[in-house]
CSV table of C-alpha atoms in Angstrom, one decimal:
chain,number,residue,atom,x,y,z
Z,1,MET,CA,-131.2,147.5,-140.1
Z,2,LYS,CA,-131.4,146.6,-143.7
Z,3,THR,CA,-131.8,143.1,-145.0
Z,4,HIS,CA,-128.9,141.0,-146.6
Z,5,THR,CA,-128.2,141.5,-150.3
Z,6,SER,CA,-126.5,139.1,-152.4
Z,7,GLU,CA,-123.4,141.1,-152.1
Z,8,THR,CA,-123.6,141.4,-148.4
Z,9,GLN,CA,-124.4,137.5,-148.2
Z,10,SER,CA,-121.1,136.7,-150.1
Z,11,THR,CA,-118.7,138.7,-147.7
Z,12,ILE,CA,-120.2,136.5,-144.6
Z,13,SER,CA,-117.9,134.0,-143.3
Z,14,PRO,CA,-119.5,131.0,-141.5
Z,15,GLU,CA,-117.8,132.5,-138.5
Z,16,LYS,CA,-119.2,135.8,-138.9
Z,17,ALA,CA,-122.8,134.2,-139.5
Z,18,LEU,CA,-122.4,132.4,-136.0
Z,19,GLU,CA,-121.4,136.0,-134.6
Z,20,PHE,CA,-124.5,137.4,-135.9
Z,21,LEU,CA,-126.4,135.1,-134.0
Z,22,LYS,CA,-124.7,135.3,-130.9
Z,23,GLU,CA,-124.9,139.0,-131.0
Z,24,GLY,CA,-128.9,139.0,-131.7
Z,25,ASN,CA,-129.4,136.6,-128.9
Z,26,ILE,CA,-127.7,139.2,-126.6
Z,27,ARG,CA,-129.8,141.7,-127.8
Z,28,PHE,CA,-132.9,139.7,-127.3
Z,29,VAL,CA,-131.9,138.5,-123.8
Z,30,ASN,CA,-131.4,142.3,-123.0
Z,31,ASN,CA,-134.6,143.6,-124.7
Z,32,LEU,CA,-132.6,145.5,-127.1
Z,33,LYS,CA,-134.2,144.4,-130.4
Z,34,VAL,CA,-132.7,146.4,-133.7
Z,35,ASN,CA,-135.1,149.1,-135.1
Z,36,ARG,CA,-136.1,147.5,-138.3
Z,37,ASN,CA,-138.5,148.7,-140.9
Z,38,LEU,CA,-140.4,145.3,-141.6
Z,39,LEU,CA,-142.2,146.6,-144.4
Z,40,GLU,CA,-139.1,148.1,-146.2
Z,41,GLN,CA,-137.8,144.5,-145.8
Z,42,VAL,CA,-140.7,143.0,-147.9
Z,43,ASN,CA,-139.7,145.6,-150.4
Z,44,ASP,CA,-136.2,145.0,-150.3
Z,45,THR,CA,-136.5,141.0,-150.5
Z,46,ARG,CA,-139.4,141.3,-153.2
Z,47,GLU,CA,-136.9,140.2,-156.0
Z,48,GLY,CA,-134.9,137.5,-153.9
Z,49,GLN,CA,-133.6,136.3,-150.5
Z,50,TRP,CA,-130.3,135.9,-149.1
Z,51,PRO,CA,-130.2,134.4,-145.8
Z,52,PHE,CA,-126.8,133.6,-144.0
Z,53,ALA,CA,-128.0,131.0,-141.7
Z,54,VAL,CA,-130.2,127.7,-141.9
Z,55,ILE,CA,-131.9,126.9,-138.3
Z,56,LEU,CA,-133.5,123.9,-137.3
Z,57,SER,CA,-135.3,124.1,-134.3
Z,58,CYS,CA,-138.6,122.7,-132.6
Z,59,ILE,CA,-142.2,123.8,-133.2
Z,60,ASP,CA,-142.3,125.1,-129.7
Z,61,SER,CA,-144.3,128.4,-129.5
Z,62,ARG,CA,-141.2,129.7,-127.4
Z,63,THR,CA,-138.6,129.2,-129.8
Z,64,SER,CA,-139.0,131.2,-132.9
Z,65,ALA,CA,-135.6,131.4,-134.4
Z,66,GLU,CA,-136.1,135.0,-135.7
Z,67,LEU,CA,-137.2,136.4,-132.3
Z,68,ILE,CA,-134.7,134.8,-129.8
Z,69,PHE,CA,-131.6,135.7,-132.6
Z,70,ASP,CA,-133.3,139.2,-133.3
Z,71,GLN,CA,-133.3,138.6,-137.2
Z,72,GLY,CA,-135.5,140.3,-139.8
Z,73,LEU,CA,-137.0,139.1,-143.1
Z,74,GLY,CA,-134.7,137.4,-145.4
Z,75,ASP,CA,-131.8,137.0,-142.8
Z,76,ILE,CA,-132.4,133.3,-142.1
Z,77,PHE,CA,-134.2,130.0,-143.0
Z,78,SER,CA,-136.3,128.6,-140.5
Z,79,VAL,CA,-136.8,125.1,-140.3
Z,80,ARG,CA,-139.1,123.6,-137.5
Z,81,ILE,CA,-140.4,120.0,-136.5
Z,82,ALA,CA,-141.1,118.9,-133.1
Z,83,GLY,CA,-138.1,117.6,-131.5
Z,84,ASN,CA,-135.8,119.3,-134.0
Z,85,PHE,CA,-134.5,116.2,-135.8
Z,86,VAL,CA,-133.8,115.8,-139.4
Z,87,ASN,CA,-135.5,113.5,-142.4
Z,88,GLN,CA,-135.0,113.6,-145.9
Z,89,ASP,CA,-137.2,116.5,-146.5
Z,90,ILE,CA,-135.5,118.6,-144.0
Z,91,LEU,CA,-132.2,117.5,-145.2
Z,92,GLY,CA,-133.3,118.8,-148.7
Z,93,SER,CA,-134.2,121.8,-147.5
Z,94,MET,CA,-130.9,122.4,-145.8
Z,95,GLU,CA,-129.1,121.6,-149.1
Z,96,PHE,CA,-131.3,124.2,-150.6
Z,97,GLY,CA,-130.4,126.8,-148.1
Z,98,ALA,CA,-126.4,126.2,-147.9
Z,99,ASN,CA,-125.8,125.0,-151.5
Z,100,VAL,CA,-128.3,126.8,-153.6
Z,101,ALA,CA,-129.2,130.0,-151.8
Z,102,GLY,CA,-125.8,130.6,-150.1
Z,103,SER,CA,-126.3,130.2,-146.4
Z,104,LYS,CA,-123.1,129.9,-144.4
Z,105,LEU,CA,-124.3,128.4,-141.2
Z,106,ILE,CA,-126.4,125.4,-140.0
Z,107,VAL,CA,-127.8,125.4,-136.5
Z,108,VAL,CA,-129.6,122.7,-134.9
Z,109,LEU,CA,-131.1,124.4,-131.9
Z,110,GLY,CA,-132.7,122.4,-128.9
Z,111,HIS,CA,-134.3,123.8,-126.1
Z,112,THR,CA,-134.9,123.1,-122.4
Z,113,LYS,CA,-138.3,121.3,-121.1
Z,114,CYS,CA,-138.9,120.1,-124.8
Z,115,GLY,CA,-142.5,118.6,-125.1
Z,116,ALA,CA,-141.4,116.3,-127.9
Z,117,LEU,CA,-138.5,114.7,-125.9
Z,118,LYS,CA,-140.9,114.7,-122.8
Z,119,GLY,CA,-143.2,112.4,-125.2
Z,120,GLY,CA,-140.1,110.5,-126.0
Z,121,LEU,CA,-139.8,109.5,-122.5
Z,122,ASP,CA,-143.4,108.8,-121.6
Z,123,ALA,CA,-143.9,107.2,-125.1
Z,124,GLU,CA,-145.6,104.0,-123.4
Z,125,ALA,CA,-148.5,106.5,-122.4
Z,126,ILE,CA,-148.6,108.2,-125.9
Z,127,ASN,CA,-148.6,104.7,-127.8
Z,128,ALA,CA,-151.6,103.7,-125.9
Z,129,THR,CA,-153.7,106.5,-127.4
Z,130,GLU,CA,-154.8,106.7,-131.2
Z,131,MET,CA,-152.6,109.3,-131.9
Z,132,LYS,CA,-150.5,107.2,-134.4
Z,133,ASN,CA,-148.5,109.8,-136.1
Z,134,LEU,CA,-147.4,111.4,-132.8
Z,135,SER,CA,-146.5,107.8,-131.6
Z,136,HIS,CA,-144.6,107.6,-134.7
Z,137,LEU,CA,-142.6,110.6,-133.9
Z,138,VAL,CA,-142.2,110.1,-130.1
Z,139,ASN,CA,-140.7,106.7,-130.8
Z,140,ARG,CA,-137.9,108.0,-133.1
Z,141,PHE,CA,-136.0,109.0,-129.8
Z,142,ASN,CA,-135.9,105.8,-128.3
Z,143,PRO,CA,-132.4,104.7,-129.5
Z,144,ILE,CA,-130.8,108.1,-128.0
Z,145,ILE,CA,-132.9,107.5,-124.6
Z,146,ASN,CA,-131.6,103.7,-124.3
Z,147,GLU,CA,-128.1,105.2,-125.1
Z,148,ILE,CA,-127.9,107.8,-122.2
Z,149,ILE,CA,-130.4,106.3,-119.5
Z,150,GLN,CA,-128.6,104.8,-116.6
Z,151,ASP,CA,-129.2,101.6,-115.0
Z,152,GLY,CA,-132.3,101.7,-112.7
Z,153,GLU,CA,-133.2,105.5,-113.5
Z,154,GLU,CA,-136.6,106.4,-114.1
Z,155,ARG,CA,-137.8,106.7,-117.6
Z,156,SER,CA,-139.9,109.5,-117.1
Z,157,SER,CA,-140.8,113.3,-118.3
Z,158,LYS,CA,-140.5,114.0,-114.5
Z,159,ASN,CA,-136.9,113.0,-114.4
Z,160,SER,CA,-135.4,116.6,-115.4
Z,161,ASP,CA,-131.9,115.5,-115.5
Z,162,LEU,CA,-132.4,112.5,-118.1
Z,163,LEU,CA,-134.8,115.0,-120.2
Z,164,GLU,CA,-131.9,117.7,-120.3
Z,165,ARG,CA,-129.3,115.0,-121.0
Z,166,LEU,CA,-131.7,113.7,-124.0
Z,167,ASN,CA,-132.1,117.5,-125.3
Z,168,HIS,CA,-128.3,117.7,-125.4
Z,169,GLN,CA,-127.6,114.2,-127.0
Z,170,ASN,CA,-130.5,114.9,-129.6
Z,171,VAL,CA,-128.5,117.8,-130.9
Z,172,LEU,CA,-125.5,116.2,-131.0
Z,173,GLU,CA,-127.2,113.0,-133.0
Z,174,THR,CA,-128.9,115.3,-135.4
Z,175,ILE,CA,-125.6,117.0,-136.5
Z,176,LYS,CA,-124.1,113.6,-136.7
Z,177,GLU,CA,-127.0,112.7,-139.1
Z,178,ILE,CA,-126.8,115.6,-141.1
Z,179,ARG,CA,-123.2,114.8,-141.9
Z,180,LYS,CA,-123.7,111.3,-142.4
Z,181,GLU,CA,-126.8,111.5,-144.6
Z,182,SER,CA,-126.0,114.6,-146.8
Z,183,THR,CA,-123.1,114.2,-148.6
Z,184,THR,CA,-123.6,117.8,-150.0
Z,185,LEU,CA,-123.8,119.4,-146.6
Z,186,ASN,CA,-120.7,117.2,-145.3
Z,187,ASN,CA,-118.5,118.5,-148.2
Z,188,LEU,CA,-119.4,122.1,-147.7
Z,189,GLU,CA,-118.3,121.9,-144.3
Z,190,LYS,CA,-115.1,120.1,-145.0
Z,191,GLU,CA,-114.4,123.0,-147.5
Z,192,SER,CA,-114.8,125.6,-144.8
Z,193,LYS,CA,-117.8,126.9,-146.8
Z,194,ILE,CA,-120.1,126.5,-144.0
Z,195,LYS,CA,-120.3,125.6,-140.4
Z,196,ILE,CA,-122.7,123.0,-138.7
Z,197,VAL,CA,-123.4,123.7,-135.0
Z,198,GLY,CA,-125.6,122.9,-132.0
Z,199,ALA,CA,-127.1,125.1,-129.6
Z,200,ASN,CA,-129.6,124.9,-126.6
Z,201,TYR,CA,-132.4,127.8,-125.9
Z,202,CYS,CA,-133.5,127.9,-122.4
Z,203,VAL,CA,-137.1,128.8,-122.1
Z,204,GLU,CA,-136.7,130.3,-118.7
Z,205,THR,CA,-133.8,132.9,-119.4
Z,206,GLY,CA,-134.0,133.2,-123.3
Z,207,ALA,CA,-130.3,132.7,-123.4
Z,208,VAL,CA,-128.8,130.3,-126.2
Z,209,THR,CA,-125.9,128.2,-125.0
Z,210,TRP,CA,-123.5,126.9,-127.9
Z,211,LEU,CA,-122.6,123.2,-127.9
């Protein structure tokens, strides 16, 4: 399969970009990876890149977007941070991908059994360590946890139901933040030039579900 060019990227709609990813994940789950000459793709992209999507995912070693969506060199911008949330720098990266480089889709990809979210639920224990930067990261999930936890419910990474609700809500809150904090991306979406969508990857099956 050839890599995307400026011409092919320009013909892709946000809906078609989403379909590319859905088809790619089906191939991944069924172990039907498209045959690609990666060295040829290196050569094809030596003068530039025309990715059709920006995917924000976790640093988890099981959630490589290129693999689980069966994409090649030059196909997607991959943004990764533990807990798949946004900050100003990540928003700037997304704005570059969509408004400068022409990507048509932004995906916030969460995943089951997320270690960063487990850390958020167990933040008290992490805060007692000397890992100040990790504490800062996991504490950022407190507002979402406080919003979704039920009276009397155990706040613990061992509470699998709470962990999965947190995963789902974290994706939705990240999408809200993208729209709120990036006028550029919000306007592109309102003009139907891009889509901003959420998804969840199952580390047990390899399947992606769309929110």
